[in-house]
Tab-separated table of C-alpha atoms and ligand atoms in Angstrom:
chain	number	residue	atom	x	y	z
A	5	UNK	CA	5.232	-6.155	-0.335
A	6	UNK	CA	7.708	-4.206	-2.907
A	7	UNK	CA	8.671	-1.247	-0.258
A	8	UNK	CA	11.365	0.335	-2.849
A	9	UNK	CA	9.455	2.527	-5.436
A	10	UNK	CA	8.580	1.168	-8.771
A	11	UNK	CA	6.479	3.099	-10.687
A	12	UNK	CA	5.037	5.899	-9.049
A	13	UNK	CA	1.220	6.690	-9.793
A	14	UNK	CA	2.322	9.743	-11.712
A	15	UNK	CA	3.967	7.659	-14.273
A	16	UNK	CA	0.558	6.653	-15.707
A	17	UNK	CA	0.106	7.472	-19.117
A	18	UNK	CA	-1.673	10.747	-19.224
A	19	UNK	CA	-4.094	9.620	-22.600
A	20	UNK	CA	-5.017	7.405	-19.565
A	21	UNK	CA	-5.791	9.453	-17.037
A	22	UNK	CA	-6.842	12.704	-15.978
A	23	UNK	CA	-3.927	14.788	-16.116
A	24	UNK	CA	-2.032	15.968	-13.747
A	25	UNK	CA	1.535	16.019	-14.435
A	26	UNK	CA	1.722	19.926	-13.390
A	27	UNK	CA	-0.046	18.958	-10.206
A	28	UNK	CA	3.039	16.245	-9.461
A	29	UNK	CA	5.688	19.339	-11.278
A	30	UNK	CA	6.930	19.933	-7.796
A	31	UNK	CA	8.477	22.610	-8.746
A	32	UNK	CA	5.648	23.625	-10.547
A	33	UNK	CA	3.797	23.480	-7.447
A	34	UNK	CA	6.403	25.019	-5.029
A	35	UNK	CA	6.280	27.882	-7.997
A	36	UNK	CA	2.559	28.575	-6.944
A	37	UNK	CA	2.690	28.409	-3.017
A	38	UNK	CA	6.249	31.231	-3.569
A	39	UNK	CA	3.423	33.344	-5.965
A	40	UNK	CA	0.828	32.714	-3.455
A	41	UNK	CA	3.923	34.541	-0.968
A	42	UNK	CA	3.536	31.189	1.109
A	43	UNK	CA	7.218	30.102	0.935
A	44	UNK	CA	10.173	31.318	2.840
A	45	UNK	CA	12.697	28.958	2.590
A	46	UNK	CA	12.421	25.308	1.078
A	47	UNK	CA	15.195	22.899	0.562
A	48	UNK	CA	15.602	20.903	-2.150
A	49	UNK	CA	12.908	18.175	-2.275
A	50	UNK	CA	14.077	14.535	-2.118
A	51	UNK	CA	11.071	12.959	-4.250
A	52	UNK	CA	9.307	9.313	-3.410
A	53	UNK	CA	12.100	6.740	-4.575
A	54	UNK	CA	13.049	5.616	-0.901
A	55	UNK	CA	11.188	4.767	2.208
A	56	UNK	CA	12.861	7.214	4.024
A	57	UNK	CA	16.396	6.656	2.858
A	58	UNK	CA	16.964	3.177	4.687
A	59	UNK	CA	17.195	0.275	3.629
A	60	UNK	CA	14.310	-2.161	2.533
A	61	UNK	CA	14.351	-4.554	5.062
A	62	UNK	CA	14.924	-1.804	7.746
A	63	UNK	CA	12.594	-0.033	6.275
A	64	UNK	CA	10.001	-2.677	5.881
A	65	UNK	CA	10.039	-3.584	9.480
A	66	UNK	CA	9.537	-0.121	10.422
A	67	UNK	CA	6.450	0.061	8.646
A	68	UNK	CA	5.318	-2.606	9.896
A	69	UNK	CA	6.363	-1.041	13.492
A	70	UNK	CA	4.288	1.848	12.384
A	71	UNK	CA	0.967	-0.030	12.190
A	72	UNK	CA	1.590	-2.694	14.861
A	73	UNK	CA	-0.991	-0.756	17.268
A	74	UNK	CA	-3.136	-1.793	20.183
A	75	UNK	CA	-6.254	-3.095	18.412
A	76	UNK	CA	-9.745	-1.771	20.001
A	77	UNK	CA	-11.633	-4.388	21.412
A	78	UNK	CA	-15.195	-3.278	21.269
A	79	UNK	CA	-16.918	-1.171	18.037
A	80	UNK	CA	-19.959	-2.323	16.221
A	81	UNK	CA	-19.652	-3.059	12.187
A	82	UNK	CA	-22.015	-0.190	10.851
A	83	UNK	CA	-22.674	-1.979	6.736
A	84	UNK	CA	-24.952	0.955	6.038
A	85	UNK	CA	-22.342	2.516	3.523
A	86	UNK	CA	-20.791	-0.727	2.445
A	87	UNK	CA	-22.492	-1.255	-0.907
A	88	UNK	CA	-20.184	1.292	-2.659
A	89	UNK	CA	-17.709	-0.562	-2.335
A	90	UNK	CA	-15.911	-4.072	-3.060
A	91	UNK	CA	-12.292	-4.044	-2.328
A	92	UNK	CA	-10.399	-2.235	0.706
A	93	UNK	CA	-7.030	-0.727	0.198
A	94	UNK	CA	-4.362	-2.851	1.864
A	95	UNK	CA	-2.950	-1.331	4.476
A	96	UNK	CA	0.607	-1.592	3.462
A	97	UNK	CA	-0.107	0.119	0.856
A	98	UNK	CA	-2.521	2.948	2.972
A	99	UNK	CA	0.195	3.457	5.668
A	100	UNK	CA	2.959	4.391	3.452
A	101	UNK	CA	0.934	6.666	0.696
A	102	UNK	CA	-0.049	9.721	2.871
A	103	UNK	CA	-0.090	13.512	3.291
A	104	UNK	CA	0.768	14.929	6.112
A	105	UNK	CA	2.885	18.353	4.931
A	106	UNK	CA	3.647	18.631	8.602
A	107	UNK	CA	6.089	15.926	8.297
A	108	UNK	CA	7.506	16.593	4.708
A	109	UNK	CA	6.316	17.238	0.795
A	110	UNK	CA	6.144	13.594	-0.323
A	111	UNK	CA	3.857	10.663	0.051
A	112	UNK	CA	6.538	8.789	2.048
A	113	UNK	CA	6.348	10.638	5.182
A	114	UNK	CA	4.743	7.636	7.264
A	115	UNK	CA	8.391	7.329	8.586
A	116	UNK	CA	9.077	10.939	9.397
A	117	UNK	CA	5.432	10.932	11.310
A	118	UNK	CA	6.412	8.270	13.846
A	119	UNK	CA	7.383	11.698	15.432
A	120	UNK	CA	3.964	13.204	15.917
A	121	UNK	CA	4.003	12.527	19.489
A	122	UNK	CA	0.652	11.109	20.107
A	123	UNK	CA	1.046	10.428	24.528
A	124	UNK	CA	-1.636	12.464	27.114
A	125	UNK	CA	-3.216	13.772	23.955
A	126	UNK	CA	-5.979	15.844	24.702
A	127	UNK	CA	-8.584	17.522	22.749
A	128	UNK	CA	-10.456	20.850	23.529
A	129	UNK	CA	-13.802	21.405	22.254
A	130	UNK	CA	-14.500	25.240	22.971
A	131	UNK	CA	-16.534	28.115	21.626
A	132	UNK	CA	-20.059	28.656	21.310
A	133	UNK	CA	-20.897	25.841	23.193
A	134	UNK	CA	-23.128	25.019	26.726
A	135	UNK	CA	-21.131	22.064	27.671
A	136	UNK	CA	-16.994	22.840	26.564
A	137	UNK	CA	-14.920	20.007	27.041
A	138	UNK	CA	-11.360	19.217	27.164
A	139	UNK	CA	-10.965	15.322	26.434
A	140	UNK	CA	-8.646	12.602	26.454
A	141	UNK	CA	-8.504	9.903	24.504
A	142	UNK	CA	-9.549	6.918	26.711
A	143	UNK	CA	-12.490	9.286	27.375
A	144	UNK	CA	-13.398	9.730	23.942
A	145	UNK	CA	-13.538	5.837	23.669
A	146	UNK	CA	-15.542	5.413	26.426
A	147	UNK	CA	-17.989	8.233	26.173
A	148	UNK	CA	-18.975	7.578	22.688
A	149	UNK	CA	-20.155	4.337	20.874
A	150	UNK	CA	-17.295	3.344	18.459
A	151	UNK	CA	-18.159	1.470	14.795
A	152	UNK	CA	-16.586	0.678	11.947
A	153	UNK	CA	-17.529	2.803	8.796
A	154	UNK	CA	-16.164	1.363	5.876
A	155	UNK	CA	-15.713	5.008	3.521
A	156	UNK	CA	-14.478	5.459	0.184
A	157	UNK	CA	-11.850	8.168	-0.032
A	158	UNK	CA	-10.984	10.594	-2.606
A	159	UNK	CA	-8.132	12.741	-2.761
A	160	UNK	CA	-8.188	16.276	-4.446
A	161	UNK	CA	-5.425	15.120	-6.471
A	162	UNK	CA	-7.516	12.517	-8.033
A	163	UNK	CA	-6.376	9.201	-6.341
A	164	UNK	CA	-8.809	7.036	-4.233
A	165	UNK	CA	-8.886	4.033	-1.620
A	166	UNK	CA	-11.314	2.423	0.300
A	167	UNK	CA	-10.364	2.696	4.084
A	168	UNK	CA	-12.156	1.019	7.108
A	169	UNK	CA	-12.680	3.474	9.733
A	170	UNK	CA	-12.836	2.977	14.014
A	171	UNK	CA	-14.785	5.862	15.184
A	172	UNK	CA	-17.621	7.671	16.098
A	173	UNK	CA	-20.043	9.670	14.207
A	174	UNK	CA	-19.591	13.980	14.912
A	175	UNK	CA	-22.765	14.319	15.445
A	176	UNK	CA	-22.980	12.642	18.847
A	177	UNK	CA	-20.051	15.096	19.687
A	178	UNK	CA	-22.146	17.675	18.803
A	179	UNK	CA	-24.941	16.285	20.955
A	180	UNK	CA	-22.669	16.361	23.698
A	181	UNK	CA	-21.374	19.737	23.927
A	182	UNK	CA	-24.377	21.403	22.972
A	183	UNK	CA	-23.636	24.440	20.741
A	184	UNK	CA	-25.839	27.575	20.849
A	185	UNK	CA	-27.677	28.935	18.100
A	186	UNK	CA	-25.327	31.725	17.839
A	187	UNK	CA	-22.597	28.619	16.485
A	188	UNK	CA	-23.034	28.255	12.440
A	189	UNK	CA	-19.266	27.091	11.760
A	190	UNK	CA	-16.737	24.528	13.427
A	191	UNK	CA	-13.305	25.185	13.182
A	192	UNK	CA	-10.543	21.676	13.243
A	193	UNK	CA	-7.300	22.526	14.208
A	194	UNK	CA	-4.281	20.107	13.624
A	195	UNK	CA	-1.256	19.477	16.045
A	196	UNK	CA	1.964	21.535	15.028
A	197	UNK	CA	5.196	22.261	16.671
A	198	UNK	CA	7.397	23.320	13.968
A	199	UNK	CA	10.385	21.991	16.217
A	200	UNK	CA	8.997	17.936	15.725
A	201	UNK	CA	6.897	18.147	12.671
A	202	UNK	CA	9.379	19.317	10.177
A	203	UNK	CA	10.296	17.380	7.767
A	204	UNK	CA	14.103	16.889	6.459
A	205	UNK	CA	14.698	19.413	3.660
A	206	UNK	CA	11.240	20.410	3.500
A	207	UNK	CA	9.908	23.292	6.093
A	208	UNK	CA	7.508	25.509	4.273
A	209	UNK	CA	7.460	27.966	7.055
A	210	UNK	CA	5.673	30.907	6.022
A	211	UNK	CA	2.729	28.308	5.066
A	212	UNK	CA	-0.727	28.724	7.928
A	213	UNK	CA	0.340	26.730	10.384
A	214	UNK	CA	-1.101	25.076	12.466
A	215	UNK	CA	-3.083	23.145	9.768
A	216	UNK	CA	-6.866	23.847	10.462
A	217	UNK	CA	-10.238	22.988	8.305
A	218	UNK	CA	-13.832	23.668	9.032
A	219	UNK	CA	-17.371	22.837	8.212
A	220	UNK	CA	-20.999	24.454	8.452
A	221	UNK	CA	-22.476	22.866	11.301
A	222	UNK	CA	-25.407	21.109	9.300
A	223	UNK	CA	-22.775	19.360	7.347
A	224	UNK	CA	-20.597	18.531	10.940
A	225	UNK	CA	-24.071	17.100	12.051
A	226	UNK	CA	-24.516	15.033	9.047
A	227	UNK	CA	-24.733	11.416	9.273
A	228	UNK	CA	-21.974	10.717	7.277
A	229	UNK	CA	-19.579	13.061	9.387
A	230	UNK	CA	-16.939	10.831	11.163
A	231	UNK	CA	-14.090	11.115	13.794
A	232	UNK	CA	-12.106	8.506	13.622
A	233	UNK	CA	-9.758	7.011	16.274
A	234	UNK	CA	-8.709	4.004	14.167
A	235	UNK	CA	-8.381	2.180	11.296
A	236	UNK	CA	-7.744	-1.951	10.019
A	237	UNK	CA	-9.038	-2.886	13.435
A	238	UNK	CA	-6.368	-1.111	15.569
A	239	UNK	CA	-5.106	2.503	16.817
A	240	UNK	CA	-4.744	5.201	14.307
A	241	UNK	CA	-0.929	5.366	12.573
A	242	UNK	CA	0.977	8.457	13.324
A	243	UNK	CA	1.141	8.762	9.421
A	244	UNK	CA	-2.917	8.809	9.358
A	245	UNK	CA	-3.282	11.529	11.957
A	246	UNK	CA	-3.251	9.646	15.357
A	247	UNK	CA	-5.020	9.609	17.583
A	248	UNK	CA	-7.908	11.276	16.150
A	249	UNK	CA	-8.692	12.708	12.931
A	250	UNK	CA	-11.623	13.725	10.844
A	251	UNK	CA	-12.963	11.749	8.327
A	252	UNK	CA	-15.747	13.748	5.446
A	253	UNK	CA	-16.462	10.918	2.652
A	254	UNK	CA	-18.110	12.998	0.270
A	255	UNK	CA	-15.612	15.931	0.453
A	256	UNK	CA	-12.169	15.756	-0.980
A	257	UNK	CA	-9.236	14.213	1.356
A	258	UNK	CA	-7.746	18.223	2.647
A	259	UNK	CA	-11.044	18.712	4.638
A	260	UNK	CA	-10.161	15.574	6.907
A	261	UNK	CA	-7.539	17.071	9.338
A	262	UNK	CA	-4.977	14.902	10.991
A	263	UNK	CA	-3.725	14.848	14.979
A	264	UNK	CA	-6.728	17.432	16.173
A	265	UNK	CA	-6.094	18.854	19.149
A	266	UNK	CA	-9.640	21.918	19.191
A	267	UNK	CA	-12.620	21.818	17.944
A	268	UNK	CA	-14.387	25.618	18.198
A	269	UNK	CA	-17.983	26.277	17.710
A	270	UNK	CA	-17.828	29.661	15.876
A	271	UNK	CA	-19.952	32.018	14.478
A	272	UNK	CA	-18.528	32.980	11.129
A	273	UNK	CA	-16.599	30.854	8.393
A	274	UNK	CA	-12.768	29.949	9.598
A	275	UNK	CA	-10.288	30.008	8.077
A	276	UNK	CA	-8.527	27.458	6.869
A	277	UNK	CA	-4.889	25.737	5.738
A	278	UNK	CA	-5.560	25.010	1.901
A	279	UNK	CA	-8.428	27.636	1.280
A	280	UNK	CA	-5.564	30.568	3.005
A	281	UNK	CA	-2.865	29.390	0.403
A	282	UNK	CA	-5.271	29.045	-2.472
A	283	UNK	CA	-9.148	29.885	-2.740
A	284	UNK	CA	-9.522	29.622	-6.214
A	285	UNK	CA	-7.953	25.765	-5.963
A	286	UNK	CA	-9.275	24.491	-2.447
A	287	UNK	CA	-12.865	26.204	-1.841
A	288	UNK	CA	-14.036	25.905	1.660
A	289	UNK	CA	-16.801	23.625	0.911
A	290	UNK	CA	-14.517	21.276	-1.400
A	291	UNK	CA	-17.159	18.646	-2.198
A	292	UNK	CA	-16.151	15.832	-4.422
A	293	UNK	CA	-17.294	17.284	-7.998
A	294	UNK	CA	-16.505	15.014	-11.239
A	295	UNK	CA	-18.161	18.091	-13.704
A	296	UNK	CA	-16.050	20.739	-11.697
A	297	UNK	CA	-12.554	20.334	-12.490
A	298	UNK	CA	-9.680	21.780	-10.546
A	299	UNK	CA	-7.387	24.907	-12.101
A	300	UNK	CA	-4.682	22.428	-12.883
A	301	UNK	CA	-6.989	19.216	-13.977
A	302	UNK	CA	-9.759	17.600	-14.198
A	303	UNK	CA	-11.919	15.698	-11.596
A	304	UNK	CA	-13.730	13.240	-13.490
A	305	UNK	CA	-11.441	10.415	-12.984
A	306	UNK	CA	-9.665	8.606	-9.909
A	307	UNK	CA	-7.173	6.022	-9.562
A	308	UNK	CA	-8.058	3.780	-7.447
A	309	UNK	CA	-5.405	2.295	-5.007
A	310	UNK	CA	-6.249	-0.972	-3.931
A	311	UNK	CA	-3.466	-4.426	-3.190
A	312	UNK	CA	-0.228	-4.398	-3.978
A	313	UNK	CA	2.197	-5.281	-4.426
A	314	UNK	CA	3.851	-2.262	-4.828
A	315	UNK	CA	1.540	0.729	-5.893
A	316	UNK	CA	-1.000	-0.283	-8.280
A	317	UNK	CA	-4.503	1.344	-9.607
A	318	UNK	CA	-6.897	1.134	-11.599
A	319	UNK	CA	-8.926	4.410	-13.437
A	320	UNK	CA	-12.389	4.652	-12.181
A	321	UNK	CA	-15.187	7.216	-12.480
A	322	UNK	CA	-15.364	10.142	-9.808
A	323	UNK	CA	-18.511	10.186	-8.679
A	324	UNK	CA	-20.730	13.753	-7.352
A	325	UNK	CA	-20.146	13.731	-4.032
A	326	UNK	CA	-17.877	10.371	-4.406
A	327	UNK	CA	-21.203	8.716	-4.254
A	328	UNK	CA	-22.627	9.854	-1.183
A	329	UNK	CA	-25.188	12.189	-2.279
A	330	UNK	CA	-28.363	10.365	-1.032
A	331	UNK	CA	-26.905	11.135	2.259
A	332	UNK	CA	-25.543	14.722	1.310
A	333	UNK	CA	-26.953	16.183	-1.313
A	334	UNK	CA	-29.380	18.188	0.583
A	335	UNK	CA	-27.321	20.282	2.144
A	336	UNK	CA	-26.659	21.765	-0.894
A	337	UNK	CA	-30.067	22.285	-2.766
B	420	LIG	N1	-4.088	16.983	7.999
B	420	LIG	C1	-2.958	17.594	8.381
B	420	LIG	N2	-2.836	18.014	9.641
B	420	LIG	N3	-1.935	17.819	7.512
B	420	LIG	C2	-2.027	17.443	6.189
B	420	LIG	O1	-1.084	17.683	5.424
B	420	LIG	N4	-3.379	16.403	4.451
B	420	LIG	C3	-4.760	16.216	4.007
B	420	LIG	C4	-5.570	15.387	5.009
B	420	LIG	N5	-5.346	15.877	6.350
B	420	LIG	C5	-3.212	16.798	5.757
B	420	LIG	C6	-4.221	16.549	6.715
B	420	LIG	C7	-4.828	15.586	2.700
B	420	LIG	S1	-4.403	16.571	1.385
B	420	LIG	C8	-5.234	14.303	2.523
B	420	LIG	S2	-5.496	13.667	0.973
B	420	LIG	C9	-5.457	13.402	3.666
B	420	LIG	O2	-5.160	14.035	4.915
B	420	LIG	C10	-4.579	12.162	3.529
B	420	LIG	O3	-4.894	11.236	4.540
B	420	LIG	P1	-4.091	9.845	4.605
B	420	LIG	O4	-2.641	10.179	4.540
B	420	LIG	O5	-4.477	9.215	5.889
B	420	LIG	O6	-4.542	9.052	3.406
């Protein structure tokens, strides 16, 4: 397992590869959340080259640290998805290529997340609701029938894995709570306490905290719609939104918020972290799209991350809906 950066997958040759050198121009990007009058004060950036600034065997143990998490004894394998896929991201690799702005601007924030502090988490589930509920995790694993989901994954910024899931599908929280007719939206909001979460040089502060996302409620009760309490057999990582997070296949990565802490029934369309900065580049509905590209690039082709070592991809084809629209598509027509 190469910890130190090598290349980085922004070094791909762009007659490759989609473009999007002025998505990775951080400066370029920084430039856009100050004109969106997002920033207040932000640091110097540090870029990806180190994992964390320590060294590599340090470092490597700590990631390993990071995933070594109780594993969860009893979930049922759930192959109904599996044929779009062949090859699973290793984990190595997964655990130490996220996004988690909480924690800092880079991919490399796994070790900056081992902060989130994840103990007597609780979750509320309020709003327009019969049943509102305020749960802990134990109960979450007890009152609802874990599986693995084995989903593919596709970032906004055009990079993909395949990542096996521990969770439960929303709709049996839905089930549970009951919502009212009156309830046509359901807010996600993300753990945030600027005090832990910031990350070292990096503190967009002015930015909508806490980070929140939202769906109609016909796409919530979807099938496909997934919480997920863990991944590669064990406990969530910190860096991959412990202890529970949402999971949306067909919709780009942003819609899956990290560390949730309420879930509100509402009545009208929330708002939410990426759409407040920037509409016109994260809609609300933010379904993966290979004909619709984004402002800054296009969408019709991913890099896949798969084994290392080191980071490694290979260019595949974006698919509508990143392949699950016999499941989705519907909601749409
Ligand atoms: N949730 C929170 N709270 N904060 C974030 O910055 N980033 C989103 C999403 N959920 C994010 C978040 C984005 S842009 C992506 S691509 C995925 O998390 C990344 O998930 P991963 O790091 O587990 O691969």
């Amino acid at each position: 397992m190469v910890l130190i950066r090598k290349a980085q997958i922004w070094d791909i040759a762009e007659s490759k590869v989609t473009s999007e050198k002025n998505y990775w121009n951080r400066r370029q990007f920084l430039k856009t959340l100050a004109g969106a009058g997002m920033v207040a004060s932000i640091a110097p950036l540090t870029g990806c080259s180190s994992l964390g600034g320590i060294g590599k065997s340090t470092a490597e143990t700590a990631l390993e640290n990071s995933l070594k998490l109780p594993t969860i004894d009893s979930f049922s394998k759930n192959p109904a998805f599996n044929k779009l896929q062949k090859t699973i991201t290793d984990e190595k690799i997964a655990g130490q290529y996220n996004n988690f702005y909480e924690f800092g601007g880079t991919k490399n924030i796994w070790l900056n997340a081992q902060k989130l502090p994840t103990e007597n988490w609780q979750v509320a589930v309020t709003g327009l609701v019969k049943n509102p509920r305020t749960y802990d995790i134990d109960q979450l694993k007890k009152e609802f029938s874990l599986e693995q989901r084995i989903y593919r994954f596709r970032c906004v910024e055009a990079w993909s894995m395949v990542l096996p899931w521990i969770g439960f599908p929303m709709k049996q929280l839905i089930a549970a709570v009951e919502p009212s007719s009156k309830a046509k939206y359901v807010s996600f909001t993300s753990f945030y306490d600027p005090e832990i979460t910031k990350g070292p040089g990096f503190h967009l502060g002015s930015l909508p905290w806490p980070y929140t996302e939202g769906l109609r409620i016909e796409e919530m009760a979807n099938e496909l719609a997934f919480f997920a309490l863990g991944i590669y057999g064990h406990d969530l990582p910190k860096q991959h939104g412990a202890p529970l997070r949402m999971v949306i296949p067909w919709k780009y990565g942003f819609k899956g918020a990290k560390s949730i802490v309420k879930i509100e029934f509402v009545e009208t369309q929330p708002a939410t972290y990426w759409n407040t900065i920037d509409a016109r580049e994260y809609d609300f509905e933010a379904n993966v799209n290979p004909d619709k590209p984004h402002p800054r690039w296009s969408q019709a082709t991913e890099k896949f991350i798969s084994t290392g070592p080191g980071l490694s991809w290979e260019i595949k084809e974006t698919l509508p809906y990143n392949g699950y629209g016999e499941y989705v598509a519907s909601l749409y027509s």
